[in-house]
Coordinates of C-alpha atoms in Angstrom, one line a residue:
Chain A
X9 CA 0.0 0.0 0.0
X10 CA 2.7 2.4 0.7
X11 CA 4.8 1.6 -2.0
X12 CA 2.2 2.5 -5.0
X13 CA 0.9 5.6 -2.8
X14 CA 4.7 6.4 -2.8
X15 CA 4.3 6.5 -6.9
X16 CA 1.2 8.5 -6.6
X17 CA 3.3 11.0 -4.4
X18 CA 6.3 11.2 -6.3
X19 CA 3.9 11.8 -10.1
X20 CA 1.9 14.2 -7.5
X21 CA 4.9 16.2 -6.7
X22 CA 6.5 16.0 -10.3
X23 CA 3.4 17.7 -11.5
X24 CA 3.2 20.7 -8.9
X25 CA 6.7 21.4 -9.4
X26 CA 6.9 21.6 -13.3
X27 CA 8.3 25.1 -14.7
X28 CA 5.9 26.6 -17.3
X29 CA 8.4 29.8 -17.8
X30 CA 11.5 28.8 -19.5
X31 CA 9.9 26.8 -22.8
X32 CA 7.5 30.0 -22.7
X33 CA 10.2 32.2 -22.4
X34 CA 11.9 30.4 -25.2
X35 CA 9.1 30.5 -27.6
X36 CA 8.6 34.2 -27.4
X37 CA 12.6 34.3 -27.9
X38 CA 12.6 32.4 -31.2
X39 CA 9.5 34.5 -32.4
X40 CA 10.9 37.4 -31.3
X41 CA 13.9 36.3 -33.3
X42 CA 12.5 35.7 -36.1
X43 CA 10.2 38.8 -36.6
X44 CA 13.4 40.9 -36.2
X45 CA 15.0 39.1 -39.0
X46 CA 17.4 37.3 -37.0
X47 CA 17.4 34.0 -38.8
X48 CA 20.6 32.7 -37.8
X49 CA 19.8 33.5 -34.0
X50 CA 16.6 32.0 -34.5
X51 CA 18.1 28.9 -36.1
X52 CA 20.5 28.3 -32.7
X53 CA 16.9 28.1 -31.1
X54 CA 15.7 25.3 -33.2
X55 CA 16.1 21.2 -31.9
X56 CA 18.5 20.2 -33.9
X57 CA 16.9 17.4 -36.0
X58 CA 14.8 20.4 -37.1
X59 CA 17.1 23.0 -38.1
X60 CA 18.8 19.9 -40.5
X61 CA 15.6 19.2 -41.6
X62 CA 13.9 22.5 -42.2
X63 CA 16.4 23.6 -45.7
X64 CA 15.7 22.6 -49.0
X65 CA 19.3 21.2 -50.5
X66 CA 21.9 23.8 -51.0
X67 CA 19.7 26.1 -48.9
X68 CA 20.8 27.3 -45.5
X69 CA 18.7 26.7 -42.4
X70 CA 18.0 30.9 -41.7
X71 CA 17.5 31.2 -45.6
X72 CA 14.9 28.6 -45.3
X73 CA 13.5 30.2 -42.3
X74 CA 13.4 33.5 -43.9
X75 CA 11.5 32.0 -47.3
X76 CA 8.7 30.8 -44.6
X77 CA 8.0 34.4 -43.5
X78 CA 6.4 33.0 -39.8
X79 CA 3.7 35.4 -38.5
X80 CA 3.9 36.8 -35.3
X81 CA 3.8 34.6 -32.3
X82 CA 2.1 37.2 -30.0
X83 CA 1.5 36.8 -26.1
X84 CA 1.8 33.7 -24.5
X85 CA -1.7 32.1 -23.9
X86 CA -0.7 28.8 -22.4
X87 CA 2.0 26.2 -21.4
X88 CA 1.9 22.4 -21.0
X89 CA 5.1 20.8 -20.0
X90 CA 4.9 16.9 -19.6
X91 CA 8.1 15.5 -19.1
X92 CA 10.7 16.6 -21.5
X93 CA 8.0 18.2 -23.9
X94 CA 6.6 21.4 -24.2
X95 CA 3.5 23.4 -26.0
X96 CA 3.3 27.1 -25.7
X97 CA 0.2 28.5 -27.0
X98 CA 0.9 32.0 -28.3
X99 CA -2.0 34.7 -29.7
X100 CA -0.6 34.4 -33.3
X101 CA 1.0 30.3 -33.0
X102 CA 1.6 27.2 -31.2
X103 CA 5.1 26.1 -31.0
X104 CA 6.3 22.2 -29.4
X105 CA 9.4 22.2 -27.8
X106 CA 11.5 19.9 -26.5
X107 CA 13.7 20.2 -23.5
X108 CA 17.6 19.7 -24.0
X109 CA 20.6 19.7 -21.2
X110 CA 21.5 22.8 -22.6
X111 CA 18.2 24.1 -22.6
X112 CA 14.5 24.1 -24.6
X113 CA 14.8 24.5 -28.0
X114 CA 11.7 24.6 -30.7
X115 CA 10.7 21.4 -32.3
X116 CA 8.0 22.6 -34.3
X117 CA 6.1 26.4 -35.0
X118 CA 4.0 27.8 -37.6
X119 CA 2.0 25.3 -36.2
X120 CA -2.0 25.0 -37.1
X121 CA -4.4 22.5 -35.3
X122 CA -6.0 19.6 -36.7
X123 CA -8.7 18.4 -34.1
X124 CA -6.8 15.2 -32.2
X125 CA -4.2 14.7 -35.3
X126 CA -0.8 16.4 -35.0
X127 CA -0.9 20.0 -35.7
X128 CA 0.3 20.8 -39.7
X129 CA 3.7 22.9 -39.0
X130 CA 5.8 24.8 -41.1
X131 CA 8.8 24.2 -39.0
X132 CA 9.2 20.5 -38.3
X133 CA 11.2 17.5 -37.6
Chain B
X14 CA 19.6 -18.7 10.8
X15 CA 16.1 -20.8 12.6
X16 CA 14.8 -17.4 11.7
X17 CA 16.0 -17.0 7.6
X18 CA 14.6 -20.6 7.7
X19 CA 11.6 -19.7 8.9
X20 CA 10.7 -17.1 6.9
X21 CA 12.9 -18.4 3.3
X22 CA 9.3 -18.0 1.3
X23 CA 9.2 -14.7 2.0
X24 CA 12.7 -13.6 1.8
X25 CA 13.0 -15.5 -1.4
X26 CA 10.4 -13.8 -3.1
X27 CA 11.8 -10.6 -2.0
X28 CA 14.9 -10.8 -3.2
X29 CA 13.5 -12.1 -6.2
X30 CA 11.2 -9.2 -6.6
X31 CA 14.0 -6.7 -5.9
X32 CA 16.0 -8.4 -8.6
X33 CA 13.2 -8.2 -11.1
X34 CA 12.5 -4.9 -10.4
X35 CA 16.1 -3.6 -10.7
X36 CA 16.3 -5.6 -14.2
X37 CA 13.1 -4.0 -15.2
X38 CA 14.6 -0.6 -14.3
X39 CA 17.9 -1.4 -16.8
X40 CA 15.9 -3.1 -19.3
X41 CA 13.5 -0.1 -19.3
X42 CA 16.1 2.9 -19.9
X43 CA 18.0 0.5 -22.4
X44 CA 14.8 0.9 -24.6
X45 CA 13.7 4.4 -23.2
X46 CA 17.1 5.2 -24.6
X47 CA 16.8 3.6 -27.6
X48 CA 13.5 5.1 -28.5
X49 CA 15.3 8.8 -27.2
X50 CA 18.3 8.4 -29.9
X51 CA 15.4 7.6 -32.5
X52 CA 13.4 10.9 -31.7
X53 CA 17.1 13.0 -31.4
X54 CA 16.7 13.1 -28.3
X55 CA 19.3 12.9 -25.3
X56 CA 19.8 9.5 -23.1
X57 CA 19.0 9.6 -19.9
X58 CA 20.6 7.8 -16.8
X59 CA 18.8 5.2 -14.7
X60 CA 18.1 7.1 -11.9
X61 CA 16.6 9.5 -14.2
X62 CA 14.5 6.7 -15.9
X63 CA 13.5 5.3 -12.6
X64 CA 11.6 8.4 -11.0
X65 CA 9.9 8.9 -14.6
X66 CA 6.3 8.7 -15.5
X67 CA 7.3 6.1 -17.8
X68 CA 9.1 3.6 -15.3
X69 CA 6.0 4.7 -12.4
X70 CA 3.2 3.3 -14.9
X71 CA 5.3 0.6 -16.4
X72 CA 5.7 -0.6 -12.6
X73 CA 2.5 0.6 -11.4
X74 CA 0.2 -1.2 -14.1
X75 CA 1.8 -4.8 -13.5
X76 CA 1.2 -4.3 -9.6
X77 CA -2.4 -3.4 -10.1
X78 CA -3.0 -6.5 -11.8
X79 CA -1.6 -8.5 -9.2
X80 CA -3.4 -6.8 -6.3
X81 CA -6.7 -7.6 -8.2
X82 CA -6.3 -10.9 -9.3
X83 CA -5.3 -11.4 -5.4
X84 CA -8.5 -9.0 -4.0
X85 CA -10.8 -11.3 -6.6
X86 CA -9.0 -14.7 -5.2
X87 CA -9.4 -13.9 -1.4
X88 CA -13.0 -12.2 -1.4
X89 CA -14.4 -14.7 -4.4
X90 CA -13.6 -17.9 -2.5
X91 CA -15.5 -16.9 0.7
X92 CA -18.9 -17.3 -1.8
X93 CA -17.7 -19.9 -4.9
X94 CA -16.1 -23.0 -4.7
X95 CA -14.9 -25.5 -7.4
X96 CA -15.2 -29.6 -6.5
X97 CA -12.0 -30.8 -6.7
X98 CA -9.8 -28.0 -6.6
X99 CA -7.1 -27.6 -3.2
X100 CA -8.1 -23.9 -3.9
X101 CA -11.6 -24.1 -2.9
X102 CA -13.2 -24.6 0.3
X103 CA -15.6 -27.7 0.4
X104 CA -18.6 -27.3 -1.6
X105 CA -21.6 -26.6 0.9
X106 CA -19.1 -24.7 3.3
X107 CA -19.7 -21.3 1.1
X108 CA -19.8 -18.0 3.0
X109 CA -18.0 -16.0 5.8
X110 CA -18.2 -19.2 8.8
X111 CA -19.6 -19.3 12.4
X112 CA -18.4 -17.4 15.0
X113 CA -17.3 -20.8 16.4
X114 CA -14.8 -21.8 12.9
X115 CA -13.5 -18.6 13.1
X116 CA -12.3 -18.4 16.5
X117 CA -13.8 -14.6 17.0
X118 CA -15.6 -12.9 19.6
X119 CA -16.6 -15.5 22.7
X120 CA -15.1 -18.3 20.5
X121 CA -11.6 -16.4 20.1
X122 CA -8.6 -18.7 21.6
X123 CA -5.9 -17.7 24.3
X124 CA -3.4 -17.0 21.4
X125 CA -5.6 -15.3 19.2
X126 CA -5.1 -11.9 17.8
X127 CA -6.6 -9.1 20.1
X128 CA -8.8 -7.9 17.2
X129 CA -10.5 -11.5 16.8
X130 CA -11.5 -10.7 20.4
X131 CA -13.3 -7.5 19.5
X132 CA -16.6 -6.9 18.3
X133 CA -18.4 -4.4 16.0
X134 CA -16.9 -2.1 12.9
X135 CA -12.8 -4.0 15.1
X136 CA -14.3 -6.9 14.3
X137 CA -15.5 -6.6 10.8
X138 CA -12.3 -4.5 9.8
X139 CA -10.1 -7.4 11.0
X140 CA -12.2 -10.2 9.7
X141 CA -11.9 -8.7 6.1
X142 CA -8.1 -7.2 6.6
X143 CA -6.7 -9.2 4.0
X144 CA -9.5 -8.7 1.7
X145 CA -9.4 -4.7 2.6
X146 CA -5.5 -4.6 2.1
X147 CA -5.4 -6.0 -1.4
X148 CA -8.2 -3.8 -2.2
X149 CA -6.6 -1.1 -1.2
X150 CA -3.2 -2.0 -3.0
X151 CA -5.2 -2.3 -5.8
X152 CA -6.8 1.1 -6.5
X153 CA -3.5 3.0 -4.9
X154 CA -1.4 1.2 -7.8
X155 CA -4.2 1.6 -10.1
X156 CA -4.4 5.5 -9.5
X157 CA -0.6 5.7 -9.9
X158 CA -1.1 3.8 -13.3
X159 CA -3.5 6.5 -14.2
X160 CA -1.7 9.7 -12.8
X161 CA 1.7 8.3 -14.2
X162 CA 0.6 6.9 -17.3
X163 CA -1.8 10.4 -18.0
X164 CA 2.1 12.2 -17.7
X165 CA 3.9 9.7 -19.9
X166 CA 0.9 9.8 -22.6
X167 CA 0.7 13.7 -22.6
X168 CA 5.0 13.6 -23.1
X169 CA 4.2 10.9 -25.8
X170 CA 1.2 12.4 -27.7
X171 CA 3.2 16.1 -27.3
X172 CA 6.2 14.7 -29.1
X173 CA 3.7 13.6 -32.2
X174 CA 2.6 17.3 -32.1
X175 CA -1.0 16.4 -30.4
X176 CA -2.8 18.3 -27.9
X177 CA -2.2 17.1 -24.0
X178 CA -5.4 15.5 -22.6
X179 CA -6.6 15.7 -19.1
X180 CA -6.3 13.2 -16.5
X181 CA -10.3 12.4 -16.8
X182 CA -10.3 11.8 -20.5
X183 CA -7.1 9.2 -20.2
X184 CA -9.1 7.6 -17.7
X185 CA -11.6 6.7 -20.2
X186 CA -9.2 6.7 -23.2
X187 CA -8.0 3.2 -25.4
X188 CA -4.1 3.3 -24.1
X189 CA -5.6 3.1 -20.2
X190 CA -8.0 0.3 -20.5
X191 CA -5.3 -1.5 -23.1
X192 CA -2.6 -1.0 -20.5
X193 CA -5.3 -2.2 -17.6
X194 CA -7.3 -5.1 -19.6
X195 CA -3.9 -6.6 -20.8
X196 CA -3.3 -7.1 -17.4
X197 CA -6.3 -8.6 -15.8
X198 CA -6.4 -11.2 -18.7
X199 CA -3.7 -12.5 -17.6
X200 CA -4.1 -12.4 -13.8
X201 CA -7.3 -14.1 -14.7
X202 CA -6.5 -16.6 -16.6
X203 CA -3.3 -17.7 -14.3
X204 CA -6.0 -17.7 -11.4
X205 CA -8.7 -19.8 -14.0
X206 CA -5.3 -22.2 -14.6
X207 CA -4.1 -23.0 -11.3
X208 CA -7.9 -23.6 -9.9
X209 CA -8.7 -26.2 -12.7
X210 CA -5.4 -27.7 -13.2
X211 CA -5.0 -28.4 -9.5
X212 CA -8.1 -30.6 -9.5
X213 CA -6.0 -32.8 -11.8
X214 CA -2.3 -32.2 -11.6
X215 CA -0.1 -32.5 -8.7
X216 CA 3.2 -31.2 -7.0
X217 CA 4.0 -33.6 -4.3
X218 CA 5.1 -31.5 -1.2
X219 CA 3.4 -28.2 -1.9
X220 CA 0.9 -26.8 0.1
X221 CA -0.5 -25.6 -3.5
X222 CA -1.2 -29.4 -4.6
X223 CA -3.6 -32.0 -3.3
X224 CA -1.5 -35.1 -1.9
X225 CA -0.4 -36.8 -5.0
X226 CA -2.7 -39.7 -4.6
X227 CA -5.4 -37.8 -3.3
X228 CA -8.6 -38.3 -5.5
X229 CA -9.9 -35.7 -8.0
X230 CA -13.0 -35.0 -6.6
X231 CA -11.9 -34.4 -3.0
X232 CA -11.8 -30.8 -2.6
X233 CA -9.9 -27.9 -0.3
X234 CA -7.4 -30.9 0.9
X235 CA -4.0 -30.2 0.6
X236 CA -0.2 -31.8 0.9

């Protein structure tokens, strides 16, 4: 009995103690990024699967990420954060990020929902 | 060492358990990790792996299962029976017993427990302890399944680029009741298993097993 309320504790206490700011913080960085035209900087913000994926051949990742002109991301409206993942609802997007050692960095924005299927993103791995 | 003796069924299985348990935990961030390097994503250690929602409902969905297939075993058997079977009481003998065959209240022996000696809600809480213990075991792991395995799906379905769902719609969703029902088939069929094929089958020396020449339709004796 004590051992699975133990579990139930430990979940309990893993969910009350989970940090909504820094993926938020990061989204509105990489918007902010990229609506001041700093690809490159906006780029180092990207997971890296996703920054390799996101150019066409002989294109370069903040080339590619210029060509997509984003839209504004806006104010943050909401932030889940289950385990190593992240969504951060903004006015203007919804961007899925992952969390690194070094640090959340986006997975996927430009992001449009699709009922219960994966949201259809311009940036993705 | 009367004392290891003494208690060797219990001490085995412990060690036992603790040993499966600790081989789960490897085995489980092994693949964690190898799923991790698939999604580009970083390994983690085992101590990391262990405190995460996917170890807690991995561990916490097996135990659930067991604590209900024992909660079913212990309260089914006061009421059913099954001629033949060392698992059953006699047939005719169904229900809770007198007073008198279970040693409570005025019947209670000089070495029984104080609580056989009581009477009222004492009485009734101790009569159905074991009962009330796996029942309890059972929903406590069964709400950490839920609670752990609503964290792990959400991390899961948020990796896919899917919205997170609340803990009341994984309650009713396919992956819970999967992850539950795969379970209980199990526990259920072991328990179906071991009441038939005792009627028949034998293990000489086990309290499990009729006496080995014991006939088939003699029921509730054992070794």
């Amino acid at each position: 009995m004590r051992l699975p309320l133990a579990l139930l504790a430990l979940a309990l206490a893993a969910a009350c103690s989970i940090d909504t700011t820094a993926p938020a913080r990061a989204a509105e960085r990489f918007h902010a990024a990229v609506a001041a035209r700093k690809d490159e900087a906006a780029c180092a913000m990207l997971a890296r699967r996703t920054a390799e994926k996101l150019p066409d051949p002989g294109e370069t990742c903040p080339q590619a990420l210029q060509a997509l002109e984003l839209g504004p991301g806006g104010r943050v409206t909401g932030v889940e954060v289950w385990g190593d993942e992240a969504q951060v609802r903004m006015a203007g997007d919804t961007v899925f990020l992952h969390r690194y050692s070094y640090g959340w960095r986006v997975k996927a924005a430009g992001c449009e929902p699709r009922g219960d299927l994966p949201y259809d993103c311009e940036v993705e791995d | 060492m009367k004392w290891i003796k003494e208690n060797a069924l219990s001490l085995t299985f412990l060690v036992l358990f603790v040993l499966a348990l600790g081989g789960q935990a490897v085995a489980g961030a092994l693949q964690f990790n190898d799923e991790q390097r698939v999604m580009g994503a970083e390994p983690v250690s085992i101590l990391e792996y262990v405190v995460s929602s996917n170890f807690a409902v991995d561990v916490a969905e097996n135990w659930q299962s067991e604590y209900l297939q024992f909660l079913l075993f212990t309260v089914l058997t006061v009421w059913l029976v099954q001629k033949g079977s060392p698992e059953s009481k006699e047939p005719g003998s169904e229900g809770a017993g007198s007073d008198d065959e279970q040693m409570v209240g005025p019947y209670a022996r000089e070495n029984s427990p104080a609580w056989a000696r009581a009477k009222g809600l004492k009485l009734w809480l101790y009569s159905n302890s074991l009962g009330l213990a796996m029942g309890a075991a059972f929903v406590g792991s069964w709400l950490a399944q839920s609670v752990a395995g609503t964290a792990g799906y959400n991390a899961e379905r948020l990796a896919e680029l899917r919205n997170p769902i609340s803990w009341g719609s994984y309650l009713t969703s396919p992956e819970f009741w999967n992850r539950s029902l795969q379970n209980w088939q199990s526990e259920l069929l072991a328990v179906l298993s071991m009441v038939v094929l005792s009627i028949y089958l034998r293990q000489r020396g086990s309290p499990e097993s009729k006496p080995v020449g014991a006939p088939h339709d003699v029921t509730g004796v054992t070794a």
